[in-house]
Short mmCIF file of C-alpha atoms and ligand atoms in Angstrom, two decimals:
data_model
loop_
_atom_site.label_atom_id
_atom_site.label_comp_id
_atom_site.label_asym_id
_atom_site.label_seq_id
_atom_site.Cartn_x
_atom_site.Cartn_y
_atom_site.Cartn_z
CA MET E 11 -12.36 -2.87 24.51
CA LYS E 12 -10.26 -1.38 21.86
CA THR E 13 -10.01 -3.63 18.30
CA THR E 14 -6.62 -4.02 16.19
CA LEU E 15 -6.62 -3.89 12.54
CA SER E 16 -3.95 -5.78 11.21
CA VAL E 17 -3.19 -5.72 7.40
CA ILE E 18 -0.19 -8.06 6.14
CA LYS E 19 0.28 -8.00 2.59
CA ALA E 20 3.06 -10.59 0.68
CA ASP E 21 3.31 -11.89 -3.30
CA ILE E 22 3.85 -15.54 -2.88
CA GLY E 23 3.73 -16.40 -6.06
CA SER E 24 1.16 -15.82 -8.95
CA ILE E 25 -0.12 -17.22 -12.32
CA ALA E 26 1.51 -16.51 -15.52
CA GLY E 27 3.86 -14.12 -14.67
CA HIS E 28 3.39 -11.02 -11.66
CA ILE E 29 -0.17 -11.44 -12.93
CA LYS E 30 -2.49 -12.56 -10.73
CA PRO E 31 -2.44 -15.40 -7.43
CA SER E 32 -4.23 -18.62 -8.01
CA ARG E 33 -7.88 -19.24 -6.89
CA ALA E 34 -5.93 -22.57 -4.87
CA LEU E 35 -3.23 -20.63 -2.97
CA ILE E 36 -5.71 -17.95 -1.54
CA ASP E 37 -8.12 -20.82 -0.39
CA SER E 38 -4.97 -22.18 1.18
CA VAL E 39 -3.97 -19.50 3.00
CA LYS E 40 -7.51 -19.06 3.76
CA GLU E 41 -7.43 -22.29 5.49
CA CYS E 42 -4.87 -21.66 7.44
CA ILE E 43 -5.75 -18.87 8.83
CA ASP E 44 -9.21 -20.64 9.49
CA ARG E 45 -8.21 -21.96 12.24
CA GLN E 46 -7.07 -19.10 14.59
CA LEU E 47 -10.84 -17.59 14.27
CA GLY E 48 -12.23 -17.32 17.47
CA LYS E 49 -9.02 -18.32 19.19
CA LEU E 50 -6.26 -15.69 18.09
CA ILE E 51 -8.33 -13.11 15.50
CA THR E 52 -12.68 -11.91 15.93
CA ASP E 53 -12.68 -11.79 11.89
CA PHE E 54 -10.81 -11.71 8.77
CA TYR E 55 -10.50 -10.95 5.56
CA ILE E 56 -8.19 -11.73 2.11
CA GLY E 57 -8.27 -10.22 -1.03
CA SER E 58 -6.14 -10.00 -4.21
CA THR E 59 -4.87 -6.81 -6.36
CA GLY E 60 -2.28 -8.07 -8.96
CA ASP E 61 -0.17 -10.55 -7.58
CA ASP E 62 -0.13 -9.80 -3.95
CA VAL E 63 -2.44 -11.41 -1.13
CA ALA E 64 -3.59 -8.88 1.76
CA ILE E 65 -4.97 -10.57 5.11
CA LEU E 66 -6.60 -8.66 6.96
CA PHE E 67 -6.98 -9.35 10.64
CA CYS E 68 -9.27 -7.75 13.54
CA HIS E 69 -8.19 -8.98 16.60
CA ASN E 70 -7.63 -7.34 20.05
CA HIS E 71 -4.08 -7.55 20.93
CA GLY E 72 -2.89 -4.73 19.47
CA THR E 73 -0.41 -3.71 16.80
CA GLY E 74 3.18 -5.60 16.49
CA TYR E 75 1.50 -8.85 17.81
CA GLY E 76 4.07 -11.73 17.43
CA GLU E 77 1.54 -14.65 17.17
CA LEU E 78 -0.29 -12.59 15.29
CA HIS E 79 2.76 -11.69 12.56
CA GLN E 80 3.23 -15.92 13.19
CA LEU E 81 0.21 -16.96 12.04
CA ALA E 82 0.25 -14.32 8.84
CA TRP E 83 3.76 -15.94 7.69
CA ASP E 84 2.61 -18.71 8.40
CA ALA E 85 -0.21 -18.88 6.41
CA PHE E 86 2.15 -16.77 3.29
CA ILE E 87 4.58 -20.43 3.94
CA CYS E 88 0.95 -22.26 3.37
CA GLY E 89 0.46 -20.45 0.02
CA THR E 90 3.90 -20.60 -1.05
CA GLU E 91 3.73 -24.34 -0.75
CA LYS E 92 0.56 -24.52 -2.61
CA ALA E 93 2.49 -21.92 -5.15
CA LYS E 94 5.39 -24.67 -5.77
CA GLU E 95 2.59 -27.34 -6.44
CA GLN E 96 1.31 -25.41 -9.07
CA GLY E 97 4.30 -24.19 -10.73
CA LEU E 98 3.47 -20.26 -10.17
CA TYR E 99 5.55 -17.93 -11.09
CA GLY E 100 7.47 -16.40 -8.36
CA ALA E 101 6.65 -18.11 -5.49
CA GLY E 102 7.54 -17.51 -1.50
CA GLN E 103 8.48 -13.89 -3.62
CA ASP E 104 8.23 -11.44 -0.78
CA LEU E 105 9.32 -14.13 2.16
CA LEU E 106 13.34 -12.57 2.00
CA ALA E 107 13.57 -14.47 5.66
CA ASP E 108 14.03 -18.44 6.48
CA ALA E 109 11.57 -18.21 8.81
CA CYS E 110 9.67 -15.52 11.30
CA SER E 111 10.50 -14.74 14.76
CA GLY E 112 7.94 -12.73 16.17
CA ASN E 113 7.65 -9.77 13.68
CA VAL E 114 7.41 -9.63 9.77
CA ARG E 115 8.39 -6.08 9.40
CA GLY E 116 11.23 -6.43 7.74
CA LEU E 117 11.19 -9.57 6.59
CA GLY E 118 9.44 -8.87 3.25
CA PRO E 119 5.53 -8.42 3.80
CA ALA E 120 4.25 -5.33 3.49
CA VAL E 121 2.17 -4.74 7.36
CA ALA E 122 -0.10 -1.79 8.40
CA GLU E 123 -1.89 -1.82 11.43
CA MET E 124 -3.98 0.28 13.88
CA GLU E 125 -5.46 -0.22 17.56
CA PHE E 126 -8.30 1.43 18.22
CA GLU E 127 -11.55 2.33 21.12
CA GLU E 128 -14.88 0.88 18.31
CA ARG E 129 -16.94 4.11 17.51
CA GLU E 130 -20.40 3.19 17.60
CA ALA E 131 -20.08 3.38 13.87
CA GLU E 132 -16.63 2.28 13.06
CA PRO E 133 -16.67 2.60 8.37
CA PHE E 134 -13.20 2.15 7.27
CA LEU E 135 -11.25 1.32 3.83
CA LEU E 136 -8.58 -0.89 3.02
CA PHE E 137 -6.20 -0.25 -0.01
CA THR E 138 -3.97 -2.27 -1.32
CA ALA E 139 -1.68 -1.36 -4.58
CA ASP E 140 0.28 -3.25 -6.97
CA LYS E 141 3.07 -2.51 -9.43
CA THR E 142 3.93 0.71 -7.12
CA ASP E 143 5.73 1.13 -3.87
CA PRO E 144 4.84 2.87 0.13
CA GLY E 145 5.04 6.55 -1.52
CA ALA E 146 1.88 6.15 -4.17
CA TYR E 147 0.13 6.95 -1.36
CA ASN E 148 1.65 10.21 0.13
CA LEU E 149 -0.29 12.61 -2.56
CA PRO E 150 -4.14 10.96 -2.24
CA LEU E 151 -3.17 11.33 1.58
CA TYR E 152 -1.90 14.87 1.40
CA LEU E 153 -5.47 15.39 -0.59
CA GLY E 154 -7.51 13.85 1.66
CA PHE E 155 -6.24 15.22 4.93
CA ALA E 156 -5.46 18.30 4.05
CA ASP E 157 -6.61 19.78 0.88
CA PRO E 158 -10.21 21.56 0.90
CA MET E 159 -10.21 20.53 -2.92
CA HIS E 160 -10.62 16.85 -2.13
CA CYS E 161 -11.81 16.67 1.71
CA SER E 162 -14.58 19.58 1.89
CA GLY E 163 -14.91 18.52 5.55
CA LEU E 164 -12.29 20.71 6.05
CA ILE E 165 -14.06 23.31 5.76
CA LEU E 166 -17.74 22.43 6.37
CA SER E 167 -16.90 20.46 9.81
CA PRO E 168 -15.25 22.43 12.24
CA LYS E 169 -13.55 18.95 13.97
CA ILE E 170 -12.02 17.94 11.14
CA GLY E 171 -10.70 21.74 10.45
CA ARG E 172 -8.71 21.54 13.07
CA GLY E 173 -6.60 19.81 10.69
CA PHE E 174 -4.29 16.56 10.57
CA ARG E 175 -1.24 15.40 12.12
CA PHE E 176 0.69 13.48 9.28
CA VAL E 177 3.49 11.20 10.91
CA ILE E 178 6.35 10.51 7.82
CA LEU E 179 8.96 8.35 7.63
CA ASP E 180 12.62 8.61 6.33
CA VAL E 181 12.97 4.94 3.88
CA ALA E 182 16.25 5.62 2.97
CA PHE E 183 17.62 5.80 6.94
CA THR E 184 17.33 1.89 7.03
CA GLU E 185 19.15 1.55 10.55
CA GLU E 186 16.56 2.87 12.54
CA ASP E 187 13.18 4.74 12.07
CA ARG E 188 13.27 8.02 11.28
CA VAL E 189 10.31 9.78 11.53
CA ILE E 190 8.84 13.71 11.62
CA GLU E 191 5.41 14.72 13.15
CA LEU E 192 4.14 17.83 10.90
CA ASP E 193 0.97 19.72 11.72
CA ALA E 194 -1.77 20.58 8.67
CA PRO E 195 -2.92 22.82 7.82
CA GLU E 196 -0.35 25.43 9.99
CA GLU E 197 2.74 23.11 8.33
CA LEU E 198 1.39 22.53 5.04
CA TYR E 199 4.16 23.73 2.93
CA ASP E 200 6.61 21.44 4.72
CA ILE E 201 4.27 18.26 4.51
CA ALA E 202 4.52 19.02 1.10
CA ALA E 203 8.11 19.74 0.63
CA LEU E 204 8.48 16.46 1.88
CA LEU E 205 5.57 14.24 0.11
CA ARG E 206 6.51 15.45 -3.32
CA ASP E 207 9.58 13.00 -3.20
CA ASN E 208 7.78 9.71 -3.17
CA GLU E 209 10.71 7.19 -2.74
CA ARG E 210 12.29 8.73 0.21
CA PHE E 211 9.53 10.24 2.27
CA VAL E 212 6.71 8.10 2.97
CA VAL E 213 2.99 9.35 5.48
CA SER E 214 3.14 6.09 8.18
CA ALA E 215 0.22 7.51 9.95
CA ILE E 216 -2.81 9.47 10.12
CA TYR E 217 -3.70 11.46 13.13
CA SER E 218 -6.71 14.00 14.29
CA ARG E 219 -5.81 17.02 15.98
CA ALA E 220 -9.17 17.50 17.17
CA THR E 221 -9.21 14.03 19.39
CA GLY E 222 -5.81 12.96 18.96
CA ASN E 223 -7.47 9.51 17.37
CA GLN E 224 -5.88 7.49 14.66
CA ALA E 225 -6.98 8.22 11.21
CA ALA E 226 -4.69 5.93 8.99
CA ALA E 227 -2.30 3.57 9.03
CA ALA E 228 0.12 2.94 6.06
CA SER E 229 2.95 0.11 5.06
CA THR E 230 6.38 1.13 4.94
CA THR E 231 8.34 -1.52 3.55
CA ARG E 232 11.18 -0.80 0.49
CA LEU E 233 11.97 -4.60 -0.39
CA HIS E 234 15.30 -3.31 -2.14
CA ASN E 235 16.61 -2.03 1.21
CA ILE E 236 15.99 -5.21 2.41
CA ALA E 237 16.90 -7.32 -0.32
CA GLY E 238 20.17 -5.31 -1.54
CA LYS E 239 18.77 -5.74 -5.00
CA TYR E 240 15.59 -6.05 -6.93
CA THR E 241 12.83 -8.78 -5.82
CA GLY E 242 10.28 -7.09 -6.80
CA LYS E 243 7.53 -3.49 -5.92
CA ASP E 244 7.04 -3.05 -2.21
CA ASP E 245 3.17 -3.05 -3.09
CA PRO E 246 1.73 -0.90 0.01
CA VAL E 247 -0.94 -1.28 1.76
CA LEU E 248 -3.40 1.47 3.79
CA LEU E 249 -5.97 1.47 6.19
CA VAL E 250 -7.74 5.06 6.82
CA ARG E 251 -10.66 5.10 9.24
CA CYS E 252 -13.70 7.90 7.97
CA GLN E 253 -16.34 9.61 8.70
CA GLY E 254 -17.49 11.58 11.92
CA ASP E 255 -14.14 13.10 13.02
CA PHE E 256 -12.36 11.89 9.75
CA PRO E 257 -12.62 12.82 6.33
CA ALA E 258 -15.72 10.99 4.45
CA THR E 259 -15.28 7.69 2.45
CA GLY E 260 -16.06 9.33 -0.28
CA GLU E 261 -12.95 12.86 0.53
CA ILE E 262 -10.41 9.70 0.72
CA LEU E 263 -11.50 7.97 -2.78
CA SER E 264 -11.56 11.53 -4.53
CA PRO E 265 -7.76 11.81 -4.85
CA TYR E 266 -7.71 8.12 -6.90
CA SER E 267 -9.51 9.96 -9.75
CA ILE E 268 -6.22 12.06 -10.86
CA GLY E 269 -4.54 8.55 -11.82
CA HIS E 270 -1.33 10.28 -10.40
CA TYR E 271 1.73 9.09 -11.61
CA VAL E 272 3.99 6.55 -9.69
CA ALA E 273 6.79 4.69 -9.11
CA GLY E 274 6.43 1.07 -10.30
CA PHE E 275 4.95 -0.75 -13.43
CA MET E 276 7.37 -3.14 -15.70
CA ARG E 277 10.23 -4.47 -13.49
CA GLY E 278 9.56 -1.71 -10.92
CA SER E 279 11.61 0.40 -12.89
CA HIS E 280 9.38 3.02 -14.27
CA THR E 281 6.69 5.91 -13.91
CA GLY E 282 3.30 5.17 -14.23
CA PRO E 283 -0.65 6.46 -13.60
CA LEU E 284 -2.10 4.42 -10.24
CA MET E 285 -5.53 3.52 -11.50
CA PRO E 286 -7.95 2.96 -9.62
CA VAL E 287 -9.22 -1.50 -10.06
CA LYS E 288 -11.87 -3.16 -8.88
CA MET E 289 -11.32 -5.31 -5.92
CA GLY E 290 -9.01 -8.70 -7.63
CA GLY E 291 -8.04 -7.21 -10.65
CA ALA E 292 -5.12 -8.53 -12.51
CA ILE E 293 -2.16 -7.28 -13.55
CA SER E 294 -1.91 -6.31 -17.45
CA TYR E 295 -0.14 -4.01 -19.80
CA PHE E 296 3.68 -3.40 -19.14
CA ASP E 297 3.23 -4.91 -16.29
CA GLY E 298 1.21 -2.95 -15.03
CA PRO E 299 -0.06 -0.06 -15.10
CA PRO E 300 0.20 0.35 -11.22
CA ILE E 301 -2.90 -0.33 -9.79
CA VAL E 302 -4.62 0.29 -6.67
CA SER E 303 -8.14 -1.10 -5.25
CA ALA E 304 -10.19 0.33 -1.97
CA VAL E 305 -12.59 -2.36 0.04
CA GLY E 306 -14.90 -0.83 2.11
CA PHE E 307 -15.86 -2.42 5.14
CA CYS E 308 -17.72 -1.16 9.05
CA VAL E 309 -16.14 -3.12 11.68
CA HIS E 310 -18.19 -3.85 14.86
CA ASN E 311 -17.39 -5.68 18.17
CA GLY E 312 -14.09 -6.84 16.39
CA LYS E 313 -16.52 -8.61 13.42
CA LEU E 314 -16.42 -7.35 9.94
CA THR E 315 -19.49 -6.27 7.51
CA GLU E 316 -19.22 -7.84 3.99
CA PRO E 317 -16.56 -5.85 2.13
CA VAL E 318 -17.86 -3.15 -0.68
CA ASP E 319 -15.24 -2.60 -3.69
CA CYS E 320 -15.43 1.24 -3.24
CA PHE E 321 -13.71 1.49 -6.87
CA ASP E 322 -16.63 -0.79 -8.65
CA HIS E 323 -18.62 2.29 -9.85
CA PRO E 324 -19.30 3.47 -12.89
CA TYR E 325 -17.37 7.01 -12.21
CA TRP E 326 -14.80 4.67 -11.91
CA ASP E 327 -14.42 3.77 -15.51
CA PHE E 328 -14.45 6.82 -16.79
CA VAL E 329 -10.88 7.49 -14.66
CA ARG E 330 -9.80 4.03 -15.70
CA GLU E 331 -9.57 4.90 -19.19
CA LYS E 332 -8.08 8.33 -18.86
CA VAL E 333 -5.49 6.48 -16.65
CA ALA E 334 -5.08 4.17 -19.13
CA ARG E 335 -4.65 7.38 -21.82
CA LYS E 336 -2.03 8.11 -19.61
CA SER E 337 -0.02 5.27 -19.10
CA TYR E 338 0.45 5.23 -23.11
CA ASP E 339 1.15 8.69 -23.42
CA MET E 340 4.36 7.68 -20.67
CA ARG E 341 5.12 4.46 -22.57
CA GLU E 342 5.36 6.35 -26.01
CA GLN E 343 8.67 7.39 -24.62
CA GLY E 344 9.98 4.07 -23.77
CA PHE E 345 12.49 4.14 -21.37
CA SER E 346 13.27 7.79 -22.19
CA GLY E 347 13.47 10.47 -19.51
CA PRO E 348 10.83 10.29 -16.77
CA ALA E 349 9.35 7.06 -17.92
CA MET E 350 12.09 4.87 -16.38
CA LEU E 351 13.20 5.89 -12.92
CA PRO E 352 16.17 7.69 -12.07
CA TYR E 353 19.73 5.45 -11.36
CA ALA E 354 19.36 5.90 -7.81
CA GLU E 355 15.99 3.36 -7.52
CA LEU E 356 17.57 1.19 -10.95
CA GLU E 357 20.74 0.61 -8.90
CA TYR E 358 19.72 -2.57 -7.19
CA GLY E 359 18.79 -4.52 -10.75
CA GLY E 360 20.92 -5.45 -13.72
CA ILE E 361 21.85 -1.97 -14.97
CA VAL E 362 24.79 -1.42 -12.16
CA SER E 363 26.63 -4.34 -14.64
CA ILE E 364 26.15 -2.20 -17.64
CA MET E 365 27.24 0.97 -15.94
CA ASP E 366 30.51 -0.55 -14.45
CA LYS E 367 31.21 -2.29 -18.01
CA LEU E 368 30.47 1.20 -19.86
CA GLU E 369 32.78 2.68 -17.15
CA LYS E 370 35.89 0.46 -18.00
CA LYS E 371 35.68 1.80 -21.71
CA PHE E 372 34.99 5.49 -21.12
CA SER E 373 37.99 7.59 -22.31
CA ARG E 374 38.97 8.97 -19.21
P1 13P D 414 -24.89 11.63 5.28
O1 13P D 414 -25.80 13.06 6.08
O2 13P D 414 -26.10 10.24 4.46
O3 13P D 414 -24.54 10.90 6.46
O4 13P D 414 -23.86 12.08 4.75
C1 13P D 414 -23.35 12.55 5.29
C2 13P D 414 -21.94 12.96 4.27
O5 13P D 414 -20.70 12.99 4.94
C3 13P D 414 -21.79 12.89 2.76
O6 13P D 414 -20.17 13.43 2.36
P1 13P D 415 5.94 -7.26 -8.13
O1 13P D 415 6.24 -6.48 -7.44
O2 13P D 415 4.33 -7.10 -8.46
O3 13P D 415 6.50 -8.76 -7.99
O4 13P D 415 5.96 -7.01 -10.12
C1 13P D 415 7.40 -7.39 -9.92
C2 13P D 415 7.68 -7.10 -11.52
O5 13P D 415 9.04 -7.28 -11.95
C3 13P D 415 6.72 -6.51 -12.37
O6 13P D 415 7.26 -6.51 -13.77
MG1 MG D 416 5.41 -10.61 -8.47
MG1 MG D 417 2.78 -7.52 -6.65
#
């Protein structure tokens, strides 16, 4: 029997600004989903990263299943009601439509889904990020699946060494999905040429070339493309299956030690390094820095083990120190140059009215 993992994530309100959802909000989301345990779903997990709530569902209905998406939407509505009751900030922030009619894609929440035949042991990672956009996963996925500097399996395991197929989406094209499939290692430079542009090209899935099995699924939502204005950052989610014919868990985690600079941070308008944090982490300095958490599980017959917090280890304390330093270095230059995103990324916000006003004041 096939198992489907669906992770659906939204910001539906948080304490003290864009910081962290309340316990009561998360409980109300959980209560709503609990009622479907053993019916629509075989298991679930709820976690928060910064101000975002992610629900991981295990079920047998395949990807894009209407009733499952509806359940997530309804649970987020329950959470939004609790957020309003508590006077939380940004209640219902990411629910950009009045109602859901079977699929939350394009309505605000971020979605990543994968259906597969369970292996005897099925280890996987759930990544959730806050204060950034889907392109934040481009570099770690490239390095984890295509670079032996991080994925030693590419040279140590013949099956992994066959390489991986990257499915990349052009997120600037909103009329329909514009995708390209490229194979590593033969087309490595073409993959890099696209993935260097994190705001336009985003990895949506990765497949093993040895077996054809899916290794990764990522959310690709750009909220400003949906809302037509700035309503919050996309805060993407990612599922990665590990071990066996896929990279080892530690190879997938390895690139997060870089703390590479991504788009996001304060008002979703700046550049900051991606800090690997513990599960349930809050936001602080300059509404950031951008954060990512990694929760490890095994799934068996549709049931999840307890979660393992993969960035809760002394090694990552050292990385966090380094990333804090990188944040400070960039923040020292405030709004100048690469510290703030280019105009094309800001044009959904208030800067447009300033530019319109100044346009009239220019001499010619
Ligand atoms: P084990 O031999 O303990 O399974 O470890 C193999 C491995 O892939 C470690 O990265
Ligand atoms: P979120 O996208 O996480 O809600 O953050 C929005 C923001 O503007 C932070 O400064
Ligand atoms: Mg928010
Ligand atoms: Mg957020």
